[in-house]
mmCIF file of C-alpha atoms in Angstrom:
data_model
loop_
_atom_site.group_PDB
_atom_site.id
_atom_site.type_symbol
_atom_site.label_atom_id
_atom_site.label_comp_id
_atom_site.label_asym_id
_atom_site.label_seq_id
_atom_site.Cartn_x
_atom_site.Cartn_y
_atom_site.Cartn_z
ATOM 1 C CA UNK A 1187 -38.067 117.294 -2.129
ATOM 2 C CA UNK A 1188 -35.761 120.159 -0.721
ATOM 3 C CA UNK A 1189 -38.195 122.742 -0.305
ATOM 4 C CA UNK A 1190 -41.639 123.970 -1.020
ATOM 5 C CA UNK A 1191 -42.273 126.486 -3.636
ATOM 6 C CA UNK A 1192 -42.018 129.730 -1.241
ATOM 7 C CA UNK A 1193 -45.143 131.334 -2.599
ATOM 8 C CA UNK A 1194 -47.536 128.407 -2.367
ATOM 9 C CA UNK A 1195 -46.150 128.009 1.634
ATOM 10 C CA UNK A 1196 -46.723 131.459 2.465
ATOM 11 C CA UNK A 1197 -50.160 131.761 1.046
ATOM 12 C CA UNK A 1198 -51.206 128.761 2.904
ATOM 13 C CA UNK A 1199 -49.507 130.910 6.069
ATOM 14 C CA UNK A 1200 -51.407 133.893 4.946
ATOM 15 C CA UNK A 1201 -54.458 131.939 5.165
ATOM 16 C CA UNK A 1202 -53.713 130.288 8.981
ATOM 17 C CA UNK A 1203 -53.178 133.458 10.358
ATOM 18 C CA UNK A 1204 -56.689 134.505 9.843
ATOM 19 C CA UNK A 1205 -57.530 131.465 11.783
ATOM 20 C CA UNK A 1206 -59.406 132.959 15.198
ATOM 21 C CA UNK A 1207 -60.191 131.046 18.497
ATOM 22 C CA UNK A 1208 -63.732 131.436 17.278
ATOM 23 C CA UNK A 1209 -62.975 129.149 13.981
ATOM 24 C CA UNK A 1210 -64.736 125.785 13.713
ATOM 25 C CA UNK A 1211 -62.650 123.412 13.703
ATOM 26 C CA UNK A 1212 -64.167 122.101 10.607
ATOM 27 C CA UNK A 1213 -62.940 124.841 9.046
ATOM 28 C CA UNK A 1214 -59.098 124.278 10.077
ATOM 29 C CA UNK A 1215 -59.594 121.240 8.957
ATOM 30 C CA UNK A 1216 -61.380 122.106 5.268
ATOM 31 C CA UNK A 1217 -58.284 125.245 4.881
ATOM 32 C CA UNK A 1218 -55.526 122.193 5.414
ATOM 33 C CA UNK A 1219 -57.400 119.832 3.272
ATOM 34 C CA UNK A 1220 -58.014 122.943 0.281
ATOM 35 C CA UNK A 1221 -54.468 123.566 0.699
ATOM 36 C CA UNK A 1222 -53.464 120.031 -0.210
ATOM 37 C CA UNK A 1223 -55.780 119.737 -2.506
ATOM 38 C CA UNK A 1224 -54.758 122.326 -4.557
ATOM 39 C CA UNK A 1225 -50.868 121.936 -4.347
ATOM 40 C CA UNK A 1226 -50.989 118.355 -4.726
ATOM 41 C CA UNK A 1227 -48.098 118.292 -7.576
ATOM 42 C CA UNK A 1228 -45.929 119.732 -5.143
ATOM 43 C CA UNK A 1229 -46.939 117.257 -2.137
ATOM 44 C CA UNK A 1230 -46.727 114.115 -4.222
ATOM 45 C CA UNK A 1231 -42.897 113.451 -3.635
ATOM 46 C CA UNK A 1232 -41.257 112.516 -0.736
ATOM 47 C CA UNK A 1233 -41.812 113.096 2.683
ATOM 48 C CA UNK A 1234 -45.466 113.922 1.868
ATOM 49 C CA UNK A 1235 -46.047 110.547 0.212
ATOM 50 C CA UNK A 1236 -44.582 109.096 3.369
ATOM 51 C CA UNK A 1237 -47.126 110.483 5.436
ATOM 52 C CA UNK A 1238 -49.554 109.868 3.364
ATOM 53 C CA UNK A 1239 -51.085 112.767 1.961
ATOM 54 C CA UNK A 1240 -52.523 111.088 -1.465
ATOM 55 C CA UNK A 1241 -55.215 109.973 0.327
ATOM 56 C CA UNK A 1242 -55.825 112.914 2.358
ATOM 57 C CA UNK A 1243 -56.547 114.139 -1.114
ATOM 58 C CA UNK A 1244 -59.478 111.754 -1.239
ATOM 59 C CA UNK A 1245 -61.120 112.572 2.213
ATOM 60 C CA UNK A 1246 -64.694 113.597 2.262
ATOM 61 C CA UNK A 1247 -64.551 116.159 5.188
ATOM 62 C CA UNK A 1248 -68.022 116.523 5.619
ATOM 63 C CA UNK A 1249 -68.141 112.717 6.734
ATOM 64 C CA UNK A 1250 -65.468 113.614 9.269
ATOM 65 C CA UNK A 1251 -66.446 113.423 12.841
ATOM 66 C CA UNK A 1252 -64.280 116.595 13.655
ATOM 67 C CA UNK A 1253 -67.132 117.729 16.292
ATOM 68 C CA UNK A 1254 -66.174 114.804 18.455
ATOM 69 C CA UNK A 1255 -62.177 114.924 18.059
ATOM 70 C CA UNK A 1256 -60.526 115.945 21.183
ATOM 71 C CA UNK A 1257 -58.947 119.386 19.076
ATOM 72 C CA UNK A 1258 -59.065 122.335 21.328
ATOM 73 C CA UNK A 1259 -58.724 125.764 21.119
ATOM 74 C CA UNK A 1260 -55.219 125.449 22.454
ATOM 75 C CA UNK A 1261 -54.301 123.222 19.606
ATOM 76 C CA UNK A 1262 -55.274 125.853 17.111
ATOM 77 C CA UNK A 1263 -53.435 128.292 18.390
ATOM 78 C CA UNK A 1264 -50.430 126.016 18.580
ATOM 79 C CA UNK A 1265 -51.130 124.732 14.943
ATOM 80 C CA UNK A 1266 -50.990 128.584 13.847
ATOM 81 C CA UNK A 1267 -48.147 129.352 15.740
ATOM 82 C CA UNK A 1268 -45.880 126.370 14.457
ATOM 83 C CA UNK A 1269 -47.247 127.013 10.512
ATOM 84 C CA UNK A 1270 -46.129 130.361 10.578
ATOM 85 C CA UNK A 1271 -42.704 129.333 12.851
ATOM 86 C CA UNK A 1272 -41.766 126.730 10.072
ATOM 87 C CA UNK A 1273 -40.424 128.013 6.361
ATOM 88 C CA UNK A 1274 -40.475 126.702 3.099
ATOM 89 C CA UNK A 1275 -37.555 124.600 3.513
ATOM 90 C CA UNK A 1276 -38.990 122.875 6.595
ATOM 91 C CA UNK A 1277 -40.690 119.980 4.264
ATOM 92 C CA UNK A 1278 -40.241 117.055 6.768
ATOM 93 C CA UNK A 1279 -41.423 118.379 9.687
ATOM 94 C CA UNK A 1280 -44.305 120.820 8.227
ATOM 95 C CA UNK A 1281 -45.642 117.275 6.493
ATOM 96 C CA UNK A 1282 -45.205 115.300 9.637
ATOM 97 C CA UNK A 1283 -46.926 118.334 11.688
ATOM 98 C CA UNK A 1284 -49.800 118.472 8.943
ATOM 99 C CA UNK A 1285 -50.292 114.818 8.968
ATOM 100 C CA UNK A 1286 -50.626 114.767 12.727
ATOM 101 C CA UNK A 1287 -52.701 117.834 12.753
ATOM 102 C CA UNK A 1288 -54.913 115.924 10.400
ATOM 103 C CA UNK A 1289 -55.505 113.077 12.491
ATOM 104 C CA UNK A 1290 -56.241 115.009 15.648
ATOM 105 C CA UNK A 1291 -59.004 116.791 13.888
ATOM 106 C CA UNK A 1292 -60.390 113.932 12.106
ATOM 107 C CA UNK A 1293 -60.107 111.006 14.989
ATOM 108 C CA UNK A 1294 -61.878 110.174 18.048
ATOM 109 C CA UNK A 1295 -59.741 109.222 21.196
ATOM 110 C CA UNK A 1296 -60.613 106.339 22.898
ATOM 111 C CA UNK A 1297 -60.441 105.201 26.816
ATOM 112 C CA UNK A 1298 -57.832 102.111 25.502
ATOM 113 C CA UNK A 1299 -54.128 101.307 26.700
ATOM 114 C CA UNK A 1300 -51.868 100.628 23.807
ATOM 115 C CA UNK A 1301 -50.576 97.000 24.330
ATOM 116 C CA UNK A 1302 -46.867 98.424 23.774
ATOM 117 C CA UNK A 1303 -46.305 101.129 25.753
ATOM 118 C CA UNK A 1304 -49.083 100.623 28.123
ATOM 119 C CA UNK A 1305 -50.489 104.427 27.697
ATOM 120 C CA UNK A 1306 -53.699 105.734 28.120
ATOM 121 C CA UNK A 1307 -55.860 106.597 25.015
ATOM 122 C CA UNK A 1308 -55.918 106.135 21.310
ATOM 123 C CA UNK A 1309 -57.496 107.223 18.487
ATOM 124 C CA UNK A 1310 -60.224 105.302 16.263
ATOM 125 C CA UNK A 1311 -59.750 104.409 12.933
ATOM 126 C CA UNK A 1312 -61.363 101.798 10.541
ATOM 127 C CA UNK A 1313 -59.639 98.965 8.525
ATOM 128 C CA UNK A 1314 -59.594 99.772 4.931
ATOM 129 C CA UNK A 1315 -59.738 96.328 3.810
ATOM 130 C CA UNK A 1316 -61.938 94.597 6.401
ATOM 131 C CA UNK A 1317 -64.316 97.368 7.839
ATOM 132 C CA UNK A 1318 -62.880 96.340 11.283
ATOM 133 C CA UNK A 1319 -62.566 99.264 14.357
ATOM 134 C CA UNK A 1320 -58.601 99.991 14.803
ATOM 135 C CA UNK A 1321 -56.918 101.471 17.835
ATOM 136 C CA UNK A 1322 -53.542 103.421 17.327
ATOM 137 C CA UNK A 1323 -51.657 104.913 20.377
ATOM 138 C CA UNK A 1324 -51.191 108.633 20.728
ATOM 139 C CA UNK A 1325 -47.583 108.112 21.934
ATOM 140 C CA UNK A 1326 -45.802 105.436 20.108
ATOM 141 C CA UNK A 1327 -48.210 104.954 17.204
ATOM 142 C CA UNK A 1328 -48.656 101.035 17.666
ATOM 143 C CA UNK A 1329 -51.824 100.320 16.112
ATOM 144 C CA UNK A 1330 -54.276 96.628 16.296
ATOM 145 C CA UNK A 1331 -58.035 96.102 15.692
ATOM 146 C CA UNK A 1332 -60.257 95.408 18.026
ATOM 147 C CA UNK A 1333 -59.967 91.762 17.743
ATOM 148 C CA UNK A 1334 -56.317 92.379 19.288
ATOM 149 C CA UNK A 1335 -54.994 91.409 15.623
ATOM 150 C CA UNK A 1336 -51.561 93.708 14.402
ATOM 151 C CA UNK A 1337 -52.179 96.314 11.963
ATOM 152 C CA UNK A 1338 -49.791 95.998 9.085
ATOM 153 C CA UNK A 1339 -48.723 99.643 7.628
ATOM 154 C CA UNK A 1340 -50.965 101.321 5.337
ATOM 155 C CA UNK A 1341 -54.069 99.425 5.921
ATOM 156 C CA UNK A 1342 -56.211 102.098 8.290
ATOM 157 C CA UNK A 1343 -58.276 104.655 6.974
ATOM 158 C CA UNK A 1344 -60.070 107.414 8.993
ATOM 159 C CA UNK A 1345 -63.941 105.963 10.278
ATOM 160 C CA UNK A 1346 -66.595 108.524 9.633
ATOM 161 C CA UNK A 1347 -69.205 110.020 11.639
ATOM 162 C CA UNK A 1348 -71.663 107.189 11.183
ATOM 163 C CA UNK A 1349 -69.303 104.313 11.367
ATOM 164 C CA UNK A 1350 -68.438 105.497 14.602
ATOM 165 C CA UNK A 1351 -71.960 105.843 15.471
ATOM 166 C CA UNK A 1352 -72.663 102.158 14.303
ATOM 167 C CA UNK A 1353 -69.744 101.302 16.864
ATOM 168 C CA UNK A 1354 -71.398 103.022 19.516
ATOM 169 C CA UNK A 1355 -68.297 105.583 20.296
ATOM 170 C CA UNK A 1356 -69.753 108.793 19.466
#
């Protein structure tokens, strides 16, 4: 994909910039998820499908332990500021932004060193295929379960509110 269609991208920048410091974070995350929703013919191609937004199509928000996610204030005012920066043609790096925007709403962060890199904290996420708890560093993205097993690409989903309960980390 070259570019968005101008008019769906600037209605989704119209909408951002009523964001206010007062907005639950919920919300920023329900306006992202509407906005996929709704344009999903136009995010099905590439790089969107590389980042994975099919099944962002799929997520139940209200299951989504954005309460607990370590999304601040600052990070919606950066998240407005670098929607309305970006343009239509700016399809790689508004998906990867969205993507990562995404996660930070809808993950916990963890006290855990990544294995790899050997930095401090990263985020929860569950197994899709074997219910297991998944780790998967903030900085270089290396991800493993909590039996110290590899995660292969493609095979974590975000855990909801009550998984993460059952695990004991919120």
């Amino acid at each position: 994909m070259r570019t968005l269609p101008i008019k769906i991208w600037h209605e989704f920048q119209s909408v951002v910039e009523t964001l206010s410091d007062e907005t639950p974070f919920r919300q920023v995350l329900e306006v992202i998820l509407f906005w996929v929703r709704g344009n999903h013919k136009h995010l099905a191609g590439e790089p969107f499908s590389l980042y994975g937004f099919d099944s962002f199509t799929k997520l139940d928000e209200r299951e989504i332990p954005v309460e607990y996610s370590s999304f601040k204030v600052s990070d919606l005012n950066n998240f407005k500021s670098i929607v309305l920066k970006y343009q239509a043609r700016d399809v790689e790096p508004i998906a990867r932004f969205l993507r990562d925007t995404i996660e930070e709403l809808a993950t916990v962060e963890v006290d855990e060193q990544c294995p790899r890199c050997e930095s401090e904290g990263m985020r929860a996420f569950i197994g899709k295929h074997n219910g297991l708890l998944a780790y998967q560093c903030n900085v270089c993205g290396y991800s493993h379960y909590s039996d110290g097993a590899r995660v292969e690409h493609g095979e974590l989903e975000f855990a909801s509110e009550k998984q993460l309960r059952e695990l004991g980390l919120i």
